[in-house]
Every structure is written in C-alpha cells, then in structure tokens.
CSV table of N, CA and C in Angstrom, one decimal:
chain,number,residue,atom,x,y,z
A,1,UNK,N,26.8,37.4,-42.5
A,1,UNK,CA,26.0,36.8,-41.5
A,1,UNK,C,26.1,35.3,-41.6
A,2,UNK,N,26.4,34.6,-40.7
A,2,UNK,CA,26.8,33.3,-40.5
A,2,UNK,C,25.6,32.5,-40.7
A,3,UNK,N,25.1,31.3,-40.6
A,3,UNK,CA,24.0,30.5,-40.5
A,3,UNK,C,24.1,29.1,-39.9
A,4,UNK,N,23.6,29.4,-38.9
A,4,UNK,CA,23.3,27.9,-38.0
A,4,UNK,C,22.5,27.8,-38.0
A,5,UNK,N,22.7,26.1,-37.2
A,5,UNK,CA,21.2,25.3,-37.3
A,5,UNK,C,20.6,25.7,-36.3
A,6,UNK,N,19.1,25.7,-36.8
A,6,UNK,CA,18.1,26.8,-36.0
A,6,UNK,C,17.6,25.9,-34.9
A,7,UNK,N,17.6,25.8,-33.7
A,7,UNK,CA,17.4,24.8,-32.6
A,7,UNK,C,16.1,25.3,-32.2
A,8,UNK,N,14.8,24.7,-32.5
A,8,UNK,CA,13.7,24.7,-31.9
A,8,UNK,C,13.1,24.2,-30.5
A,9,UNK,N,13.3,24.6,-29.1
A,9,UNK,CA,12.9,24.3,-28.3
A,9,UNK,C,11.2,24.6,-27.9
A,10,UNK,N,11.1,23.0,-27.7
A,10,UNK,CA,9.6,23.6,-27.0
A,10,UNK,C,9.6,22.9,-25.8
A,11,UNK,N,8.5,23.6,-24.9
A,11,UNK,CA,9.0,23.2,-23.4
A,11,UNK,C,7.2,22.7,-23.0
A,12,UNK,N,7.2,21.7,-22.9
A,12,UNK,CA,6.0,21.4,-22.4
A,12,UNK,C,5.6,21.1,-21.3
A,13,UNK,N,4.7,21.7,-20.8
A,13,UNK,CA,3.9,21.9,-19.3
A,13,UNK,C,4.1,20.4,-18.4
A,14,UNK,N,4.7,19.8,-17.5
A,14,UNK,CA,4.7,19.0,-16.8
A,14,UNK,C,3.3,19.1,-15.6
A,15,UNK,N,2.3,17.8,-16.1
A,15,UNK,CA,1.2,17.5,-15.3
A,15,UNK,C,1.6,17.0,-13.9
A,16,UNK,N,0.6,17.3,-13.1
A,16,UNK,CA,1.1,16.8,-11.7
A,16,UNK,C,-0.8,16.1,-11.5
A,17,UNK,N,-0.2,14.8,-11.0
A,17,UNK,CA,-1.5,14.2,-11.0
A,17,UNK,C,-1.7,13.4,-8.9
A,18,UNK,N,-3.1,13.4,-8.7
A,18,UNK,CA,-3.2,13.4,-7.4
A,18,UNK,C,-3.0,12.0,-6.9
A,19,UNK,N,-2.7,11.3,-6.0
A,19,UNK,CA,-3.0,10.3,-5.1
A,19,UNK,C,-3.8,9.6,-5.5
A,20,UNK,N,-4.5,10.0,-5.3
A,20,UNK,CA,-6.1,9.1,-5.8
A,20,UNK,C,-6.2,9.0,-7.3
A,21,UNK,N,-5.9,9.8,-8.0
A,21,UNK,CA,-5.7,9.5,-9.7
A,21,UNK,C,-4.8,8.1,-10.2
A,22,UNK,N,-3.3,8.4,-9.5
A,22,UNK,CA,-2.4,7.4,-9.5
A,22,UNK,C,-3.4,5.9,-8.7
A,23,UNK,N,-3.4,6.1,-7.6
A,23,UNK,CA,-4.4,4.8,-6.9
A,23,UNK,C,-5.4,4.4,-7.9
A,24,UNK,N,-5.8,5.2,-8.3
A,24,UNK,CA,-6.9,4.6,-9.2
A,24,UNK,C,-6.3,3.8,-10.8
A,25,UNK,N,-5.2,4.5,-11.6
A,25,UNK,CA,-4.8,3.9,-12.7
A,25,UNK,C,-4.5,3.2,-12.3
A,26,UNK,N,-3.2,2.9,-11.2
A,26,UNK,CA,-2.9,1.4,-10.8
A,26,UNK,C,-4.0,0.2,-10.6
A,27,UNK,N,-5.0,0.8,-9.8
A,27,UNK,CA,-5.8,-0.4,-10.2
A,27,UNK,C,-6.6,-1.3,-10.9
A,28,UNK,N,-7.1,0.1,-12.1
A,28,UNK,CA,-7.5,-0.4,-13.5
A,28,UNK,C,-6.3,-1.6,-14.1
A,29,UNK,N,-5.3,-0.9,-13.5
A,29,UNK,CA,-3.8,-2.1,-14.2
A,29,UNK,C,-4.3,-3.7,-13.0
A,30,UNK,N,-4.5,-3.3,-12.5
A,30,UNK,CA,-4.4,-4.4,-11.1
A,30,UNK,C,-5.5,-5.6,-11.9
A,31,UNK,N,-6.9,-4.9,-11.7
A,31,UNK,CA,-7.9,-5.3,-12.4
A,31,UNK,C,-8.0,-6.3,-13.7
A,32,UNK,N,-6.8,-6.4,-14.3
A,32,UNK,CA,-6.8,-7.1,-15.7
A,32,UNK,C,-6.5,-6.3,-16.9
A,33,UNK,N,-6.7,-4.8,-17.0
A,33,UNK,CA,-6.6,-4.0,-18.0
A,33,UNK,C,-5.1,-3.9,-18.2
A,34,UNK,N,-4.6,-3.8,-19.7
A,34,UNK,CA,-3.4,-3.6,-20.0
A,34,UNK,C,-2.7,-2.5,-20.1
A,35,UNK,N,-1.5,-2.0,-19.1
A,35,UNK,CA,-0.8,-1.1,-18.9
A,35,UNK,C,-1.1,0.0,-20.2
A,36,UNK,N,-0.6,-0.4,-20.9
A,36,UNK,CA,-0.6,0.5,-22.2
A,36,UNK,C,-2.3,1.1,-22.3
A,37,UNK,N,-3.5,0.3,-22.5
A,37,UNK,CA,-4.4,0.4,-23.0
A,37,UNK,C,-5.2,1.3,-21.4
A,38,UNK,N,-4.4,1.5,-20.5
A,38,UNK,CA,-4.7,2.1,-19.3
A,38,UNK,C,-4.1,3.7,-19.4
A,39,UNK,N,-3.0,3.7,-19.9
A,39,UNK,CA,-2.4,4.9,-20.1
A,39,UNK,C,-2.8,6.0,-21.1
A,40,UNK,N,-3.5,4.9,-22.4
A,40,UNK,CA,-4.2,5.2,-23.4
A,40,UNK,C,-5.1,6.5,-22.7
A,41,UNK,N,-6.3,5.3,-22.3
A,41,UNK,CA,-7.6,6.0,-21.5
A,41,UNK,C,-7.3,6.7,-21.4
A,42,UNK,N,-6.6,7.1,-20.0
A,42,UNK,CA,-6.2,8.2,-18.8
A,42,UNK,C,-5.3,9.4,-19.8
A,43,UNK,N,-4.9,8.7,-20.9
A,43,UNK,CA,-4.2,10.7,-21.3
A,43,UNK,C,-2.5,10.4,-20.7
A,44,UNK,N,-2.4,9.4,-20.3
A,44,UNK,CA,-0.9,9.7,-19.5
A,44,UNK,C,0.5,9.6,-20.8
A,45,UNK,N,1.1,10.3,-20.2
A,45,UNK,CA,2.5,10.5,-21.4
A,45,UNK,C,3.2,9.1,-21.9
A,46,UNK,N,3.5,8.6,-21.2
A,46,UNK,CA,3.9,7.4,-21.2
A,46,UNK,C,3.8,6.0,-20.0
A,47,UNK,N,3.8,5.1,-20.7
A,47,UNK,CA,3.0,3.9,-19.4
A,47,UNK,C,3.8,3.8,-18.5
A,48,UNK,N,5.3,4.3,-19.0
A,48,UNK,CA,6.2,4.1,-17.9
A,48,UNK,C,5.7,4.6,-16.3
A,49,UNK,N,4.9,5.8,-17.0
A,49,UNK,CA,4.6,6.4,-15.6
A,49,UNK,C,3.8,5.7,-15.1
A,50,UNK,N,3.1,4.6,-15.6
A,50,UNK,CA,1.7,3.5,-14.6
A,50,UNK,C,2.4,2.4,-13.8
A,51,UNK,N,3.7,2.1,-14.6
A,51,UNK,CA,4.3,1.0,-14.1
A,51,UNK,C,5.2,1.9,-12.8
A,52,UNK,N,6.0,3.0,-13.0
A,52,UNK,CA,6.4,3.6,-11.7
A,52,UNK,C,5.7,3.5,-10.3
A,53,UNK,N,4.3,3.9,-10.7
A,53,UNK,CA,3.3,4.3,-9.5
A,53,UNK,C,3.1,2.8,-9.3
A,54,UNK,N,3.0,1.7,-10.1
A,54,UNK,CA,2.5,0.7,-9.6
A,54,UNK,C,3.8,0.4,-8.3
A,55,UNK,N,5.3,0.1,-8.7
A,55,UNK,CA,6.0,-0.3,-8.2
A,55,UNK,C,6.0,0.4,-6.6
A,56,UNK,N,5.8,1.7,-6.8
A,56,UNK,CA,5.7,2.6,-5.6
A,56,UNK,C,4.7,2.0,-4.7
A,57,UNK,N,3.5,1.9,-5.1
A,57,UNK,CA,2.2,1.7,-4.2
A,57,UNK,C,2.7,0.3,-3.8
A,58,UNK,N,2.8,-0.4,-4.5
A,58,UNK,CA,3.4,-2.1,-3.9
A,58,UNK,C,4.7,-1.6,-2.8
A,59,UNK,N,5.3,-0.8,-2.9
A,59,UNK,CA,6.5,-0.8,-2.3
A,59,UNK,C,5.9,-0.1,-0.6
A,60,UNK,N,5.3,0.6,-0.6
A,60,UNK,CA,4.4,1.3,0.0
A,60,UNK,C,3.1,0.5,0.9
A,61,UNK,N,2.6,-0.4,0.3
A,61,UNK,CA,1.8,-1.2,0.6
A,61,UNK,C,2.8,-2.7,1.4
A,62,UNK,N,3.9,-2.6,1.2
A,62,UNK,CA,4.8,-3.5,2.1
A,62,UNK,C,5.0,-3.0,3.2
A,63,UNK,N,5.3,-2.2,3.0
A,63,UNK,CA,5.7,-1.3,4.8
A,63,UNK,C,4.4,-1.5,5.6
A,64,UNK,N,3.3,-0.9,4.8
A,64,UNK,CA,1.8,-1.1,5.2
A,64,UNK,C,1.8,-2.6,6.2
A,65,UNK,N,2.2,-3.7,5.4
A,65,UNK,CA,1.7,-4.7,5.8
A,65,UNK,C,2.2,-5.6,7.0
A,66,UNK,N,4.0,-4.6,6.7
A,66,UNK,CA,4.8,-5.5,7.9
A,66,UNK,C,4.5,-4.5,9.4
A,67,UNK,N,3.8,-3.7,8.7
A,67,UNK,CA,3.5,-2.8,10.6
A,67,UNK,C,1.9,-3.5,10.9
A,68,UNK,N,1.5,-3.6,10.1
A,68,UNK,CA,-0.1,-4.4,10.7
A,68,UNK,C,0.2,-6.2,11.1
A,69,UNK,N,1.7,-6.8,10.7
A,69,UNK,CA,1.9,-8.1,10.7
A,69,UNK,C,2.4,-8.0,12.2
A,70,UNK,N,3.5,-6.9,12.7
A,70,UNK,CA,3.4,-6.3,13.8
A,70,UNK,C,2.9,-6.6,14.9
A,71,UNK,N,1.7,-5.5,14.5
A,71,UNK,CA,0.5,-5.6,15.4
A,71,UNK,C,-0.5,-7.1,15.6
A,72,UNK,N,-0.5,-7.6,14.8
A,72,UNK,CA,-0.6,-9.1,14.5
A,72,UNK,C,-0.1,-9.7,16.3
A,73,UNK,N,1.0,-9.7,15.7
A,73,UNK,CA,2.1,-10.6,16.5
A,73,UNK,C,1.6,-10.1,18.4
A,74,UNK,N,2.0,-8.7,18.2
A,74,UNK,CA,1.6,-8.2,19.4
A,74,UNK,C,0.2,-8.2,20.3
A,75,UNK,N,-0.7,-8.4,19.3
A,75,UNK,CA,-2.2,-8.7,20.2
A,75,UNK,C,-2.3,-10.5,20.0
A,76,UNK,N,-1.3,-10.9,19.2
A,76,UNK,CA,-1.5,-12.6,19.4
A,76,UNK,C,-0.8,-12.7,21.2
A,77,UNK,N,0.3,-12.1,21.0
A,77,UNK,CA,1.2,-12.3,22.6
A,77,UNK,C,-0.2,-12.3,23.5
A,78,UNK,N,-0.6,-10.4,23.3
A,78,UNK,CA,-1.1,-10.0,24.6
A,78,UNK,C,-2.4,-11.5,25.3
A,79,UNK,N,-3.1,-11.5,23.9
A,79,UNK,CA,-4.5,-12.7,24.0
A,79,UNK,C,-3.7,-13.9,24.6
A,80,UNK,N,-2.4,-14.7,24.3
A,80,UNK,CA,-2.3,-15.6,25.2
A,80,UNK,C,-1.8,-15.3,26.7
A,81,UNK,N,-1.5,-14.5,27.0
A,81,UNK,CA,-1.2,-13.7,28.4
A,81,UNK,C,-2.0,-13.5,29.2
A,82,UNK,N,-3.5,-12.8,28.6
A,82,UNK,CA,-4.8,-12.8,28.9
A,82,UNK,C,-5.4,-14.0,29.2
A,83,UNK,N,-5.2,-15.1,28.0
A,83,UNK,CA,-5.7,-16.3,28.6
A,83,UNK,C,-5.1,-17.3,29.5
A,84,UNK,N,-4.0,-17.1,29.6
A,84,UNK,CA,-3.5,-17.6,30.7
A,84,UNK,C,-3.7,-16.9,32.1
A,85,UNK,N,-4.0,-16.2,32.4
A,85,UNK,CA,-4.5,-15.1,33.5
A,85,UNK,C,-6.0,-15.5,33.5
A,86,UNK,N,-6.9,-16.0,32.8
A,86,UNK,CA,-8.3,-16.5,32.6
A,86,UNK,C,-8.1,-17.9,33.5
A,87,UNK,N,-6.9,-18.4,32.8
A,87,UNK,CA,-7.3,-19.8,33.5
A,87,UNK,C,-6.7,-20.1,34.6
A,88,UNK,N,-6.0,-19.4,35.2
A,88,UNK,CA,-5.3,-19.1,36.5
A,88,UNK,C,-6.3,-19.0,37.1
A,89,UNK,N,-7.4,-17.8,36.9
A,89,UNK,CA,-9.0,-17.3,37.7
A,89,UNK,C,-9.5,-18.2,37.4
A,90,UNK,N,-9.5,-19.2,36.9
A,90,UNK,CA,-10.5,-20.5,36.7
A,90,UNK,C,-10.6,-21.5,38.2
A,91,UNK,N,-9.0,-21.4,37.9
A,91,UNK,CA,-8.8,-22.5,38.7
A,91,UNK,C,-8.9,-21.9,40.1
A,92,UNK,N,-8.4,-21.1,40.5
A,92,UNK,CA,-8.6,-20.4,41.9
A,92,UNK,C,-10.2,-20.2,42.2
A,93,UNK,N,-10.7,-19.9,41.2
A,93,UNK,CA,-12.2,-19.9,41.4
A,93,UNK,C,-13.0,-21.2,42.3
A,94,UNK,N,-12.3,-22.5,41.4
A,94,UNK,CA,-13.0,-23.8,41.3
A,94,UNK,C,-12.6,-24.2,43.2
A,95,UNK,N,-11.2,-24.1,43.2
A,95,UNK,CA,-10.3,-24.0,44.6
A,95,UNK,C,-11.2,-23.9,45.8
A,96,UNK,N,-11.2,-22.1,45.7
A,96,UNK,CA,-12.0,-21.4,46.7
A,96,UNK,C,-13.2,-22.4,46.7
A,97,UNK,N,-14.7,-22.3,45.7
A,97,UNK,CA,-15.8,-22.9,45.9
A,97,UNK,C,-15.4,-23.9,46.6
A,98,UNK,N,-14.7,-24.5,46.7
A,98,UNK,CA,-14.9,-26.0,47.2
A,98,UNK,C,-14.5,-26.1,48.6
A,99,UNK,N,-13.4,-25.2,49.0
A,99,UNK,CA,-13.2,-25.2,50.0
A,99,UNK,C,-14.6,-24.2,51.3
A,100,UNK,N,-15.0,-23.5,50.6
A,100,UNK,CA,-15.8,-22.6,51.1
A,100,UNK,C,-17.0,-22.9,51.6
C-alpha cells in the first residue's frame, strides 16, 4: 500500500450579503472609519470585499448622476423656452392694452 500526501480539503460556506448591508459598510468607510477596522466590525472575510463594493457603488452612483445632470440640462432648456414665451405674452399684453 502506497502513501500519499493526504490532501485536506475544506469547503467553506460562501456568505451572500444584501444591498443595504453593502450600502451601509461602504458608508461607515465613507464616514471616516478605516476600511480594515470596518471589515473587522461587520465579520467580513476580507476588506478587499469593502473596497470592491465601494468602487461598484461609486461606479454606479456616476451613471446615477450623469442621467439626473441630463435632466438638469433638459428642464434648464424647457424653463428658458417657457420664459421666452412669458415674455413674448408680456409684450403683446402691454401692445394690446394700449391700443385698446
């Protein structure tokens, strides 16, 4: 009977953590607290995983901002279109009265 090296595998349970758990460590990090001493608290395997989520939420939070910069732009247009149409009725207003 032969003898090899005896290979011990152990397989440990991969945690799945929610949305709001991630949102939340990221911002204890946001807050001033130090990555590591954040990952500590929370029980997480490694900080790598706080700095991932961080980069995600920021990455995610850009898309966020260039569709609301967007909308920005497009209710800036519509409001000077509107007020140009304001002061068009201004003037035709002032017109009429005087002629009238």
């Amino acid at each position: 009977m032969a003898r090899g090296k005896s290979t011990k595998t152990t397989t440990r349970e991969r945690r799945t953590y929610t949305e709001d758990f991630k949102r939340d460590a990221v911002q204890l990090h946001l807050d001033g607290q130090s990555a590591p001493a954040v990952a500590q608290r929370l029980g997480l395997s490694s900080v790598n995983l706080l700095y991932r989520w961080k980069r995600e939420f920021i990455s995610q939070a850009g898309v966020a901002a260039e569709s609301l910069e967007a909308r920005v732009r497009q209710l800036e247009e519509e409001l000077r279109r509107v007020e140009r149409e304001r002061d068009i009725l201004k003037k035709a207003l002032s017109i009429f009265s005087r002629s009238g």
